[in-house]
Coordinates of C-alpha atoms in Angstrom, one line a residue:
Chain A
X63 CA -81.1 -2.6 83.1
X64 CA -78.6 -3.2 85.8
X65 CA -79.4 -5.5 88.7
X66 CA -79.8 -3.6 92.0
X67 CA -77.6 -5.2 94.6
X68 CA -77.7 -4.6 98.3
X69 CA -75.1 -5.8 100.8
X70 CA -76.1 -6.7 104.4
X71 CA -74.1 -7.9 107.3
X72 CA -75.0 -10.0 110.4
X73 CA -72.6 -11.5 113.0
X74 CA -69.2 -11.2 111.2
X75 CA -66.0 -9.2 110.9
X76 CA -67.1 -7.6 107.6
X77 CA -63.9 -8.9 106.2
X78 CA -65.6 -10.4 103.2
X79 CA -67.2 -7.1 102.2
X80 CA -63.7 -5.6 102.5
X81 CA -62.5 -8.3 100.1
X82 CA -65.1 -6.9 97.6
X83 CA -64.0 -3.4 98.1
X84 CA -60.4 -4.6 97.5
X85 CA -61.0 -6.6 94.4
X86 CA -59.0 -4.0 92.4
X87 CA -59.4 -3.6 88.6
X88 CA -62.1 -6.2 88.3
X89 CA -64.3 -4.1 90.6
X90 CA -64.8 -1.7 87.7
X91 CA -66.1 -4.5 85.6
X92 CA -68.3 -5.7 88.4
X93 CA -69.8 -2.2 88.9
X94 CA -70.4 -2.0 85.2
X95 CA -72.9 -4.9 85.6
X96 CA -74.6 -4.1 88.9
X97 CA -76.0 -1.1 90.7
X98 CA -74.9 -1.1 94.3
X99 CA -77.9 0.4 96.2
X100 CA -76.8 -0.4 99.8
X101 CA -73.3 -1.3 101.1
X102 CA -72.8 0.0 104.7
X103 CA -69.1 -0.6 104.6
X104 CA -68.3 1.6 101.6
X105 CA -71.3 4.1 101.2
X106 CA -73.9 5.8 103.3
X107 CA -77.0 5.5 101.1
X108 CA -79.8 3.1 102.0
X109 CA -81.8 1.1 99.5
X110 CA -85.1 1.5 101.4
X111 CA -86.0 -2.1 100.4
X112 CA -85.5 -1.5 96.6
X113 CA -83.1 -4.3 95.5
X114 CA -83.1 -7.5 93.4
X115 CA -80.0 -9.2 94.8
X116 CA -79.1 -9.5 98.4
X117 CA -75.5 -10.3 99.4
X118 CA -75.3 -11.5 102.9
X119 CA -72.3 -11.6 105.2
X120 CA -72.4 -13.0 108.7
X121 CA -74.2 -15.7 110.6
X122 CA -77.5 -15.6 112.4
X123 CA -77.0 -15.4 116.1
X124 CA -80.1 -13.5 117.5
X125 CA -83.9 -13.6 117.3
X126 CA -83.7 -10.2 115.8
X127 CA -81.3 -11.4 113.1
X128 CA -83.8 -14.2 112.2
X129 CA -86.5 -11.7 111.6
X130 CA -84.2 -9.4 109.7
X131 CA -82.9 -12.1 107.3
X132 CA -86.5 -13.3 106.7
X133 CA -87.5 -9.8 105.7
X134 CA -84.5 -9.4 103.4
X135 CA -85.3 -12.8 101.8
X136 CA -88.9 -11.8 101.2
X137 CA -87.7 -8.8 99.1
X138 CA -84.7 -10.3 97.3
X139 CA -85.2 -12.2 94.0
X140 CA -81.7 -13.7 94.5
X141 CA -79.9 -14.3 97.8
X142 CA -76.1 -14.8 97.9
X143 CA -74.2 -15.6 101.0
X144 CA -70.5 -14.6 101.2
X145 CA -67.9 -16.0 103.5
X146 CA -67.9 -18.9 106.0
X147 CA -70.1 -17.1 108.6
X148 CA -73.0 -16.7 106.2
X149 CA -72.5 -19.9 104.2
X150 CA -71.7 -22.5 106.9
X151 CA -71.9 -20.6 110.3
X152 CA -68.1 -19.9 110.5
X153 CA -66.2 -19.1 113.7
X154 CA -69.3 -17.7 115.4
X155 CA -70.4 -21.4 115.6
X156 CA -67.8 -22.0 118.3
X157 CA -70.5 -20.6 120.6
X158 CA -72.4 -23.8 120.0
X159 CA -69.7 -25.8 121.8
X160 CA -71.3 -24.5 125.1
X161 CA -74.7 -24.5 126.6
X162 CA -76.3 -21.2 125.7
X163 CA -77.1 -19.8 129.2
X164 CA -73.6 -20.8 130.4
X165 CA -71.8 -19.0 127.6
X166 CA -74.1 -16.0 127.8
X167 CA -73.2 -15.7 131.5
X168 CA -69.5 -16.1 130.6
X169 CA -69.6 -13.3 128.0
X170 CA -72.1 -10.8 129.5
X171 CA -71.9 -11.6 133.2
X172 CA -74.8 -10.4 135.3
X173 CA -76.3 -8.5 132.4
X174 CA -76.8 -11.6 130.3
X175 CA -80.6 -11.3 130.6
X176 CA -80.6 -8.1 128.6
X177 CA -79.0 -9.8 125.5
X178 CA -80.9 -11.7 122.8
X179 CA -78.9 -14.7 121.7
X180 CA -79.6 -18.0 119.9
X181 CA -77.3 -20.8 118.9
X182 CA -75.3 -19.7 115.8
X183 CA -76.7 -20.7 112.4
X184 CA -75.7 -20.3 108.8
X185 CA -78.1 -18.3 106.7
X186 CA -79.5 -21.4 104.9
X187 CA -80.6 -22.7 108.3
X188 CA -83.1 -19.9 108.4
X189 CA -84.0 -19.0 104.8
X190 CA -83.3 -20.3 101.3
X191 CA -79.9 -19.4 99.8
X192 CA -79.5 -19.3 96.0
X193 CA -75.7 -19.0 95.8
X194 CA -72.8 -19.6 98.2
X195 CA -69.4 -18.0 98.1
X196 CA -67.3 -19.9 100.6
X197 CA -64.2 -19.2 102.6
X198 CA -62.8 -17.1 105.4
X199 CA -62.5 -14.6 104.0
X200 CA -64.5 -15.4 100.9
X201 CA -62.4 -16.3 97.8
X202 CA -62.7 -13.3 95.5
X203 CA -62.5 -15.3 92.2
X204 CA -65.4 -17.4 93.4
X205 CA -67.4 -14.3 94.1
X206 CA -66.9 -13.1 90.6
X207 CA -67.9 -16.5 89.2
X208 CA -71.0 -16.6 91.4
X209 CA -71.9 -13.1 90.4
X210 CA -71.7 -14.0 86.7
X211 CA -73.8 -17.1 87.2
X212 CA -76.4 -15.1 89.2
X213 CA -76.5 -12.4 86.4
X214 CA -77.1 -15.1 83.8
X215 CA -79.6 -16.9 86.0
X216 CA -77.5 -20.1 85.9
X217 CA -77.0 -22.4 88.9
X218 CA -73.5 -22.6 90.6
X219 CA -72.2 -25.2 92.9
X220 CA -68.8 -25.3 94.5
X221 CA -66.7 -28.2 93.2
X222 CA -67.6 -31.4 95.0
X223 CA -64.0 -32.4 95.6
X224 CA -61.5 -31.9 98.4
X225 CA -58.9 -29.1 98.7
X226 CA -56.3 -31.8 98.2
X227 CA -57.2 -31.9 94.5
X228 CA -56.3 -28.3 93.9
X229 CA -53.4 -28.4 96.3
X230 CA -51.8 -31.2 94.4
X231 CA -52.2 -29.3 91.1
X232 CA -50.4 -26.4 92.7
X233 CA -47.6 -28.8 93.6
X234 CA -47.5 -28.0 97.3
X235 CA -45.7 -30.5 99.5
X236 CA -48.3 -32.5 101.4
X237 CA -48.6 -31.1 104.9
X238 CA -49.2 -34.5 106.4
X239 CA -45.8 -35.5 105.1
X240 CA -44.4 -32.6 107.1
X241 CA -46.0 -33.8 110.3
X242 CA -48.8 -31.3 110.3
X243 CA -52.6 -31.9 110.5
X244 CA -54.4 -30.3 107.6
X245 CA -58.2 -30.2 106.9
X246 CA -57.6 -30.4 103.2
X247 CA -58.9 -34.0 102.7
X248 CA -62.4 -33.2 104.2
X249 CA -62.8 -29.7 103.0
X250 CA -64.7 -28.6 99.9
X251 CA -62.4 -27.3 97.1
X252 CA -62.8 -24.0 95.1
X253 CA -60.2 -21.8 96.9
X254 CA -57.3 -23.1 94.7
X255 CA -55.7 -24.2 98.0
X256 CA -55.1 -20.5 98.9
X257 CA -53.8 -21.1 102.5
X258 CA -51.5 -24.0 101.7
X259 CA -50.0 -22.0 98.7
X260 CA -49.1 -19.4 101.2
X261 CA -47.5 -21.7 103.8
X262 CA -50.4 -22.3 106.1
X263 CA -52.6 -25.4 106.7
X264 CA -56.2 -25.8 105.6
X265 CA -58.6 -24.9 108.4
X266 CA -61.7 -26.2 106.7
X267 CA -63.3 -22.7 106.3
X268 CA -65.1 -23.8 103.2
X269 CA -67.1 -26.5 105.0
X270 CA -67.1 -30.2 104.8
X271 CA -67.6 -32.2 101.6
X272 CA -71.1 -33.5 101.2
X273 CA -69.6 -37.0 101.2
X274 CA -66.2 -37.0 103.0
X275 CA -65.7 -40.8 103.0
X276 CA -65.5 -41.3 106.7
X277 CA -63.6 -44.6 106.7
X278 CA -61.0 -43.2 104.4
X279 CA -60.5 -40.2 106.6
X280 CA -59.9 -42.4 109.6
X281 CA -57.3 -44.3 107.5
X282 CA -55.5 -40.9 106.9
X283 CA -55.4 -40.3 110.6
X284 CA -54.1 -43.8 111.3
X285 CA -51.4 -43.5 108.6
X286 CA -50.1 -40.3 110.1
X287 CA -50.7 -41.2 113.8
X288 CA -53.1 -38.3 114.5
X289 CA -55.7 -38.5 117.2
X290 CA -59.3 -37.9 116.1
X291 CA -59.9 -35.1 118.6
X292 CA -57.2 -33.0 117.0
X293 CA -59.2 -33.0 113.8
X294 CA -62.6 -32.5 115.3
X295 CA -61.3 -29.6 117.3
X296 CA -59.9 -28.0 114.3
X297 CA -63.0 -28.7 112.3
X298 CA -65.3 -27.3 114.9
X299 CA -63.6 -23.9 114.5
X300 CA -65.7 -23.2 111.4
X301 CA -68.2 -26.0 111.1
X302 CA -70.0 -26.2 114.5
X303 CA -73.1 -24.2 113.5
X304 CA -74.3 -27.0 111.2
X305 CA -75.1 -29.1 114.3
X306 CA -78.2 -26.9 115.0
X307 CA -81.3 -28.6 113.9
X308 CA -83.9 -27.0 111.7
X309 CA -86.4 -24.9 113.6
X310 CA -84.5 -25.3 116.8
X311 CA -84.2 -21.5 117.2
X312 CA -87.7 -20.7 116.1
Chain B
X243 CA -19.6 -44.2 70.4
X244 CA -19.8 -41.2 68.1
X245 CA -23.2 -40.5 69.6
X246 CA -21.6 -40.1 73.0
X247 CA -20.2 -36.8 74.4
X248 CA -18.9 -35.7 77.7
X249 CA -19.8 -32.8 79.9
X250 CA -17.8 -32.1 83.0
X251 CA -20.0 -31.7 86.1
X252 CA -18.3 -28.4 86.8
X253 CA -19.5 -27.1 83.5
X254 CA -23.2 -28.0 84.1
X255 CA -24.0 -24.5 85.4
X256 CA -22.5 -22.9 82.3
X257 CA -24.4 -25.5 80.2
X258 CA -27.8 -24.5 81.7
X259 CA -27.1 -20.8 81.7
X260 CA -26.1 -20.9 78.0
X261 CA -29.4 -22.6 77.1
X262 CA -31.5 -20.5 79.4
X263 CA -30.3 -17.4 77.6
X264 CA -32.6 -18.2 74.6
X265 CA -34.9 -20.9 75.9
X266 CA -37.0 -21.7 78.9
X267 CA -35.3 -24.4 80.9
X268 CA -37.2 -26.5 83.4
X269 CA -35.5 -28.9 85.8
X270 CA -36.1 -30.7 89.1
X271 CA -35.7 -28.4 92.1
X272 CA -36.4 -29.0 95.8
X273 CA -39.9 -28.0 97.0
X274 CA -40.5 -28.1 100.7
X275 CA -38.7 -30.6 103.0
X276 CA -38.6 -33.8 101.0
X277 CA -40.5 -33.0 97.7
X278 CA -39.4 -31.9 94.3
X279 CA -41.0 -30.2 91.3
X280 CA -40.1 -29.3 87.8
X281 CA -39.7 -25.5 87.7
X282 CA -38.0 -22.9 85.5
X283 CA -34.3 -22.4 86.2
X284 CA -31.8 -20.0 84.8
X285 CA -28.7 -21.6 86.1
X286 CA -27.6 -25.0 87.5
X287 CA -27.7 -23.6 91.1
X288 CA -31.3 -24.7 92.0
X289 CA -31.2 -28.0 90.0
X290 CA -31.2 -31.1 92.3
X291 CA -30.1 -34.1 90.2
X292 CA -30.4 -36.4 93.3
X293 CA -34.2 -35.8 93.3
X294 CA -36.7 -38.5 94.0
X295 CA -39.6 -38.2 91.7
X296 CA -41.3 -34.8 91.4
X297 CA -44.8 -34.1 92.8
X298 CA -46.3 -33.7 89.3
X299 CA -44.7 -35.4 86.4
X300 CA -43.4 -33.4 83.4
X301 CA -46.8 -34.0 81.7
X302 CA -47.8 -30.5 83.0
X303 CA -45.7 -29.0 80.2
X304 CA -47.3 -31.2 77.6
X305 CA -50.9 -31.0 78.9
X306 CA -51.2 -27.9 81.1
X307 CA -53.5 -28.2 84.2
X308 CA -55.6 -25.4 82.6
X309 CA -55.5 -24.6 78.9
X310 CA -57.5 -22.1 76.9
X311 CA -58.6 -23.8 73.7
X312 CA -61.2 -21.4 72.3
X313 CA -62.0 -17.7 72.8
X314 CA -65.5 -16.6 71.8
X315 CA -67.6 -13.5 71.3
X316 CA -71.3 -14.1 71.5
X317 CA -72.3 -10.8 69.9
X318 CA -70.1 -11.3 66.9
X319 CA -70.8 -15.1 66.8
X320 CA -67.1 -15.7 66.6
X321 CA -65.2 -18.8 67.9
X322 CA -61.4 -18.6 67.7
X323 CA -59.4 -21.7 68.5
X324 CA -56.3 -20.8 70.5
X325 CA -53.0 -22.6 70.9
X326 CA -50.5 -22.1 73.6
X327 CA -47.0 -23.4 73.2
X328 CA -43.5 -22.3 74.1
X329 CA -40.0 -23.5 73.5
X330 CA -38.9 -25.5 76.5
X331 CA -35.9 -27.5 77.4
X332 CA -37.0 -30.2 79.9
X333 CA -33.9 -31.2 81.8
X334 CA -33.3 -34.2 84.1
X335 CA -36.2 -36.5 83.2
X336 CA -36.0 -39.9 84.8
X337 CA -36.6 -43.0 82.6
X338 CA -40.0 -43.7 84.1
X339 CA -41.2 -40.2 83.1
X340 CA -39.7 -40.6 79.6
X341 CA -42.0 -43.6 79.2
X342 CA -44.9 -41.6 80.5
X343 CA -44.4 -38.9 77.9
X344 CA -44.2 -41.7 75.2
X345 CA -47.6 -42.9 76.4
X346 CA -49.1 -39.4 76.2
X347 CA -47.7 -39.1 72.6
X348 CA -49.5 -42.3 71.6
X349 CA -52.8 -41.1 73.1
X350 CA -52.8 -37.6 71.6
X351 CA -51.5 -38.8 68.2
X352 CA -54.4 -41.1 67.7
X353 CA -57.1 -39.9 65.3
X354 CA -58.6 -37.4 65.8
X355 CA -55.2 -35.9 66.5
X356 CA -54.8 -33.4 69.3
X357 CA -53.0 -30.6 67.6
X358 CA -52.7 -28.5 70.8
X359 CA -50.7 -31.3 72.3
X360 CA -48.7 -32.2 69.2
X361 CA -47.6 -28.7 68.5
X362 CA -46.7 -28.1 72.1
X363 CA -44.8 -31.3 72.3
X364 CA -42.8 -30.5 69.1
X365 CA -41.3 -27.4 70.8
X366 CA -40.1 -29.3 73.9
X367 CA -36.6 -30.7 73.9
X368 CA -36.2 -33.6 76.4
X369 CA -33.1 -34.3 78.3
X370 CA -33.2 -37.6 80.2
X371 CA -31.3 -38.6 83.3
X372 CA -30.1 -42.0 84.2
X373 CA -31.1 -43.4 87.6
X374 CA -28.3 -45.4 89.2
X375 CA -30.5 -46.2 92.2
X376 CA -34.1 -46.3 93.4
X377 CA -35.9 -43.0 94.2
X378 CA -37.4 -44.7 97.3
X379 CA -39.3 -47.8 98.3
X380 CA -42.5 -46.8 96.5
X381 CA -41.1 -47.1 93.0
X382 CA -41.7 -50.2 90.9
X383 CA -39.8 -49.3 87.8
X384 CA -38.2 -52.7 87.5
X385 CA -41.6 -54.4 87.5
X386 CA -42.6 -52.1 84.6
X387 CA -39.1 -52.5 83.0
X388 CA -38.5 -48.7 83.0
X389 CA -35.3 -48.5 84.9
X390 CA -33.4 -48.1 81.6
X391 CA -34.3 -45.7 78.8
X392 CA -36.2 -46.9 75.8
X393 CA -35.9 -43.7 73.6
X394 CA -38.2 -40.8 73.9
X395 CA -35.4 -38.2 74.5
X396 CA -33.2 -35.8 72.6
X397 CA -30.3 -36.1 75.0
X398 CA -29.7 -38.6 77.8
X399 CA -27.3 -37.8 80.7
X400 CA -25.6 -40.4 82.7
X401 CA -23.7 -39.2 85.8
X402 CA -20.4 -40.9 86.3
X403 CA -17.9 -39.6 88.8
X404 CA -16.9 -36.0 87.8
X405 CA -18.7 -36.0 84.4
X406 CA -21.9 -36.7 82.5
X407 CA -21.8 -39.1 79.6
X408 CA -24.4 -37.8 77.2
X409 CA -26.2 -39.9 74.5
X410 CA -27.1 -37.6 71.6
X411 CA -30.3 -39.1 70.2
X412 CA -31.7 -36.5 67.8
X413 CA -30.7 -33.7 65.5
X414 CA -32.2 -31.1 67.9
X415 CA -30.1 -32.6 70.7
X416 CA -27.0 -32.4 68.6
X417 CA -27.6 -28.8 67.7
X418 CA -28.0 -27.9 71.4
X419 CA -24.8 -29.7 72.3
X420 CA -22.9 -27.9 69.5
X421 CA -24.3 -24.6 70.5
X422 CA -23.0 -24.7 74.0
X423 CA -19.6 -25.8 72.9
X424 CA -18.9 -27.3 76.3
X425 CA -18.8 -31.0 75.4
X426 CA -16.1 -33.3 74.2
X427 CA -16.1 -36.6 72.5
X428 CA -16.4 -39.7 74.6
X429 CA -13.5 -42.2 74.5
X430 CA -13.2 -45.9 75.1
X431 CA -12.8 -45.5 78.9
X432 CA -16.1 -43.6 79.0
X433 CA -17.9 -46.3 77.1
X434 CA -16.6 -49.1 79.3
X435 CA -17.6 -47.2 82.5
X436 CA -21.0 -46.7 81.0
X437 CA -21.2 -50.5 80.4
X438 CA -20.1 -51.1 84.0
X439 CA -22.8 -48.9 85.4
X440 CA -25.5 -50.7 83.3
X441 CA -24.3 -54.0 84.7
X442 CA -24.3 -52.6 88.3
X443 CA -27.9 -51.5 87.8
X444 CA -28.9 -55.0 87.0
X445 CA -28.1 -55.9 90.6
X446 CA -29.8 -52.8 92.0
X447 CA -33.1 -52.9 90.2
X448 CA -35.0 -56.1 90.7
X449 CA -38.7 -56.8 90.1
X450 CA -40.3 -55.4 93.2
X451 CA -43.5 -57.5 93.0
X452 CA -43.5 -61.3 92.7
X453 CA -45.2 -61.5 89.3
X454 CA -43.7 -61.6 85.8
X455 CA -44.3 -58.6 83.5
X456 CA -46.5 -60.6 81.1
X457 CA -48.8 -61.9 83.9
X458 CA -49.9 -58.5 85.1
X459 CA -52.6 -58.0 82.5
X460 CA -54.3 -61.4 83.2
X461 CA -54.1 -60.6 86.9
X462 CA -56.2 -57.5 86.4
X463 CA -58.5 -59.1 83.8
X464 CA -59.5 -61.8 86.2
X465 CA -59.8 -59.5 89.2
X466 CA -62.9 -57.6 88.1
X467 CA -65.0 -59.0 91.0
X468 CA -62.1 -59.0 93.5
X469 CA -62.7 -58.1 97.2
X470 CA -59.5 -56.1 97.0
X471 CA -61.4 -53.2 95.3
X472 CA -63.9 -53.1 98.2
X473 CA -61.0 -52.8 100.7
X474 CA -59.3 -50.0 98.7
X475 CA -62.7 -48.3 98.3
X476 CA -63.0 -48.2 102.1
X477 CA -59.7 -46.3 102.3
X478 CA -60.1 -44.0 99.4
X479 CA -61.3 -40.4 100.0
X480 CA -61.5 -39.6 96.2
X481 CA -59.1 -36.7 96.4
X482 CA -57.8 -37.5 92.9
X483 CA -54.2 -37.2 94.0
X484 CA -53.3 -40.6 92.4
X485 CA -54.5 -39.5 88.9
X486 CA -53.3 -35.9 89.1
X487 CA -49.7 -37.1 89.8
X488 CA -49.8 -40.0 87.3
X489 CA -47.6 -39.5 84.3
X490 CA -50.0 -41.3 82.0
X491 CA -53.4 -40.0 83.2
X492 CA -54.7 -37.6 80.6
X493 CA -58.5 -37.4 81.2
X494 CA -59.7 -33.8 80.9
X495 CA -62.9 -31.8 81.3
X496 CA -64.0 -28.9 79.1
X497 CA -65.3 -25.8 80.8
X498 CA -66.9 -22.7 79.3
X499 CA -66.3 -19.4 81.1
X500 CA -67.8 -16.1 80.4
X501 CA -66.2 -12.7 81.1
X502 CA -67.9 -10.1 83.2
X503 CA -69.1 -8.4 80.1
X504 CA -71.3 -11.5 79.7
X505 CA -70.5 -11.6 76.0
X506 CA -66.9 -12.7 75.5
X507 CA -65.4 -15.7 77.1
X508 CA -63.1 -18.7 76.9
X509 CA -63.4 -22.5 76.7
X510 CA -60.7 -24.2 78.8
X511 CA -59.5 -27.7 79.1
X512 CA -58.7 -28.7 82.7
X513 CA -57.4 -32.0 84.2
X514 CA -60.2 -34.2 85.4
X515 CA -60.0 -37.4 87.5
X516 CA -61.9 -40.7 87.3
X517 CA -61.7 -40.6 91.1
X518 CA -64.2 -37.7 91.3
X519 CA -67.6 -38.9 92.3
X520 CA -69.2 -37.1 89.4
X521 CA -66.8 -38.4 86.7
X522 CA -69.0 -41.1 85.4
X523 CA -72.3 -39.4 86.2
X524 CA -74.6 -38.8 83.2
X525 CA -77.7 -36.9 82.5
X526 CA -80.6 -38.1 84.7
X527 CA -78.2 -38.7 87.6
X528 CA -77.2 -42.2 86.7
X529 CA -73.6 -42.9 87.9
X530 CA -71.7 -45.8 86.3
X531 CA -69.0 -45.8 89.0
X532 CA -70.7 -44.6 92.2
X533 CA -68.6 -46.7 94.4
X534 CA -65.0 -45.6 95.4
X535 CA -63.7 -49.1 95.0
X536 CA -65.1 -49.3 91.4
X537 CA -63.3 -46.0 90.6
X538 CA -60.0 -47.3 91.9
X539 CA -60.5 -50.6 90.0
X540 CA -61.1 -48.5 86.9
X541 CA -58.0 -46.4 87.4
X542 CA -55.7 -49.5 87.7
X543 CA -57.4 -51.2 84.7
X544 CA -56.6 -48.1 82.7
X545 CA -52.9 -48.8 83.6
X546 CA -52.6 -52.6 83.5
X547 CA -55.4 -53.9 81.4
X548 CA -57.3 -51.7 78.8
X549 CA -54.2 -50.0 77.2
X550 CA -52.5 -53.4 76.8
X551 CA -55.4 -54.5 74.6
X552 CA -55.5 -51.2 72.7
X553 CA -51.8 -50.2 72.4
X554 CA -49.9 -53.3 73.5
X555 CA -48.2 -51.6 76.4
X556 CA -48.9 -51.0 80.1
X557 CA -49.6 -47.4 81.0
X558 CA -48.0 -47.7 84.5
X559 CA -44.5 -46.3 84.5
X560 CA -43.6 -47.7 87.9
X561 CA -42.7 -44.2 89.1
X562 CA -44.5 -44.8 92.4
X563 CA -46.2 -41.3 92.5
X564 CA -49.7 -42.7 93.2
X565 CA -48.5 -44.4 96.3
X566 CA -46.4 -41.4 97.5
X567 CA -49.3 -39.0 96.9
X568 CA -52.1 -41.1 98.6
X569 CA -53.0 -39.4 101.9
X570 CA -54.9 -42.6 102.9
X571 CA -52.0 -44.9 102.3
X572 CA -53.3 -46.9 99.3
X573 CA -50.1 -48.6 98.0
X574 CA -49.8 -49.9 94.4
X575 CA -47.4 -52.7 95.2
X576 CA -49.6 -53.8 98.2
X577 CA -52.6 -53.8 95.9
X578 CA -50.9 -55.9 93.3
X579 CA -49.7 -58.3 96.0
X580 CA -53.2 -58.5 97.5
X581 CA -54.5 -59.5 94.0
X582 CA -51.8 -62.1 93.7
X583 CA -52.6 -63.5 97.1
X584 CA -56.3 -63.6 96.4
X585 CA -55.6 -65.4 93.1
X586 CA -53.5 -68.0 94.9
X587 CA -56.2 -68.4 97.4
X588 CA -58.8 -69.0 94.7
X589 CA -56.6 -71.5 92.9
X590 CA -55.9 -73.5 96.1
X591 CA -59.4 -73.3 97.5

């Protein structure tokens, strides 16, 4: 029997779901293995709560979203987050650079009291997550890998090494040597250095390594004469949500 | 002298094009602002013979970053070993990298032999290139005695003025030269100019670190408890750049992948690195080299200590890539100097 898979979105651009719709030929193989019962972006049917696997895009930014994700978790046997917003908080976390009442006022003006808002959280800051697909947008080959692991009931963990490792294997010229500031050394690998391969820097969208070797990172900045603020500013673009303490939004 | 032939520089483009008609030719080309890489070429146009060392050494052709070694089908209970190889002419290899390939040959020819490596290697024709000067300040080829060739090539090009003087070292090399029909025999003048260049090189390449070749191993043997490793460990971020770019690092991991049908799949061999935190982790969570300094110490002992005991040769080529590739600025020559200083300090105090 095929696994029933439902896709849900929270605060996000739905770009990761678009990535899935755009997989191409492999999508046929994917659909051969799963039964998509809910996927707002590509079909109008609803699952009515009948699903085994929940695929979540987006971060948790309202009290309503907290309740909704808890309900989804209570039904799903397996929960997969896709993309930076769901997996680490993503760009929505930039909200957390400000005091909540202050930023609400800035965005909604006098009507701010009508809007429900809490500091941005990744999905795993509210409920248990079984599998993560990182990236902004999510890296499609990693989604396929995660899906296979989930179907076989095996654990999957993104490689615990930095983007530099994959970048070097792709023989990209080091961006630090070109005078640029790159998040590669502190960012979790698994994207095959997608951005650098295509002429961009790494923005750290896959989140920070579990153990980034702080003293070494400071050496890198010293060697290339880069102020610490430049890096923290760049890093906060995707990784600010993780500052929210557990139960802070309850 | 009969093993020496001449190719005019203006004929290099024709030379490469002729070979590329029937074989894959890879050569150093510019990559980015100041980096180089071995890539496929079809003419001489993109080849940059003034290159400093390439980002990855030519080992990527002998031991691909990712190599399928088995294809399997669970339903049929079938395991099929696979072998990937192609005919390649590897053009413009510096002497340090020739040494690196020789090291890999030794490793993969040991019993049990690695047939994937050996069969691939047998289909690669190697054309070396003489260095008349240093790549940059990171190289330590004179320390490792690799500024001159010690075999390991089919043809060896030395650039002098308007021509290349080519040493024909193997039957395959000779066949290639004859096939192009572009080379002429070298004469006495060529031989004497070649000798002059070698003499000039003696004044250019000088041991970059103040330690004799033979003293290197004892230096590392006695430095197991050195504080230098702690200092390097503080700098290291374990990105693995130093091992990935090393011409003699050959450690690999084996990964089983399954296709979406959840029945067929592949077993692949991928490059691994002793700098990864999990490299020496075993079942139960025990990690033999948890500390970054220990991992760096291990890496350098695998160059300057262990292989000398086992194969009677250093596994450092002096190419300088590990220093060039380190984002945190860990420098091989600085490290060796720090060990020397520490040793002197211990002897005096």
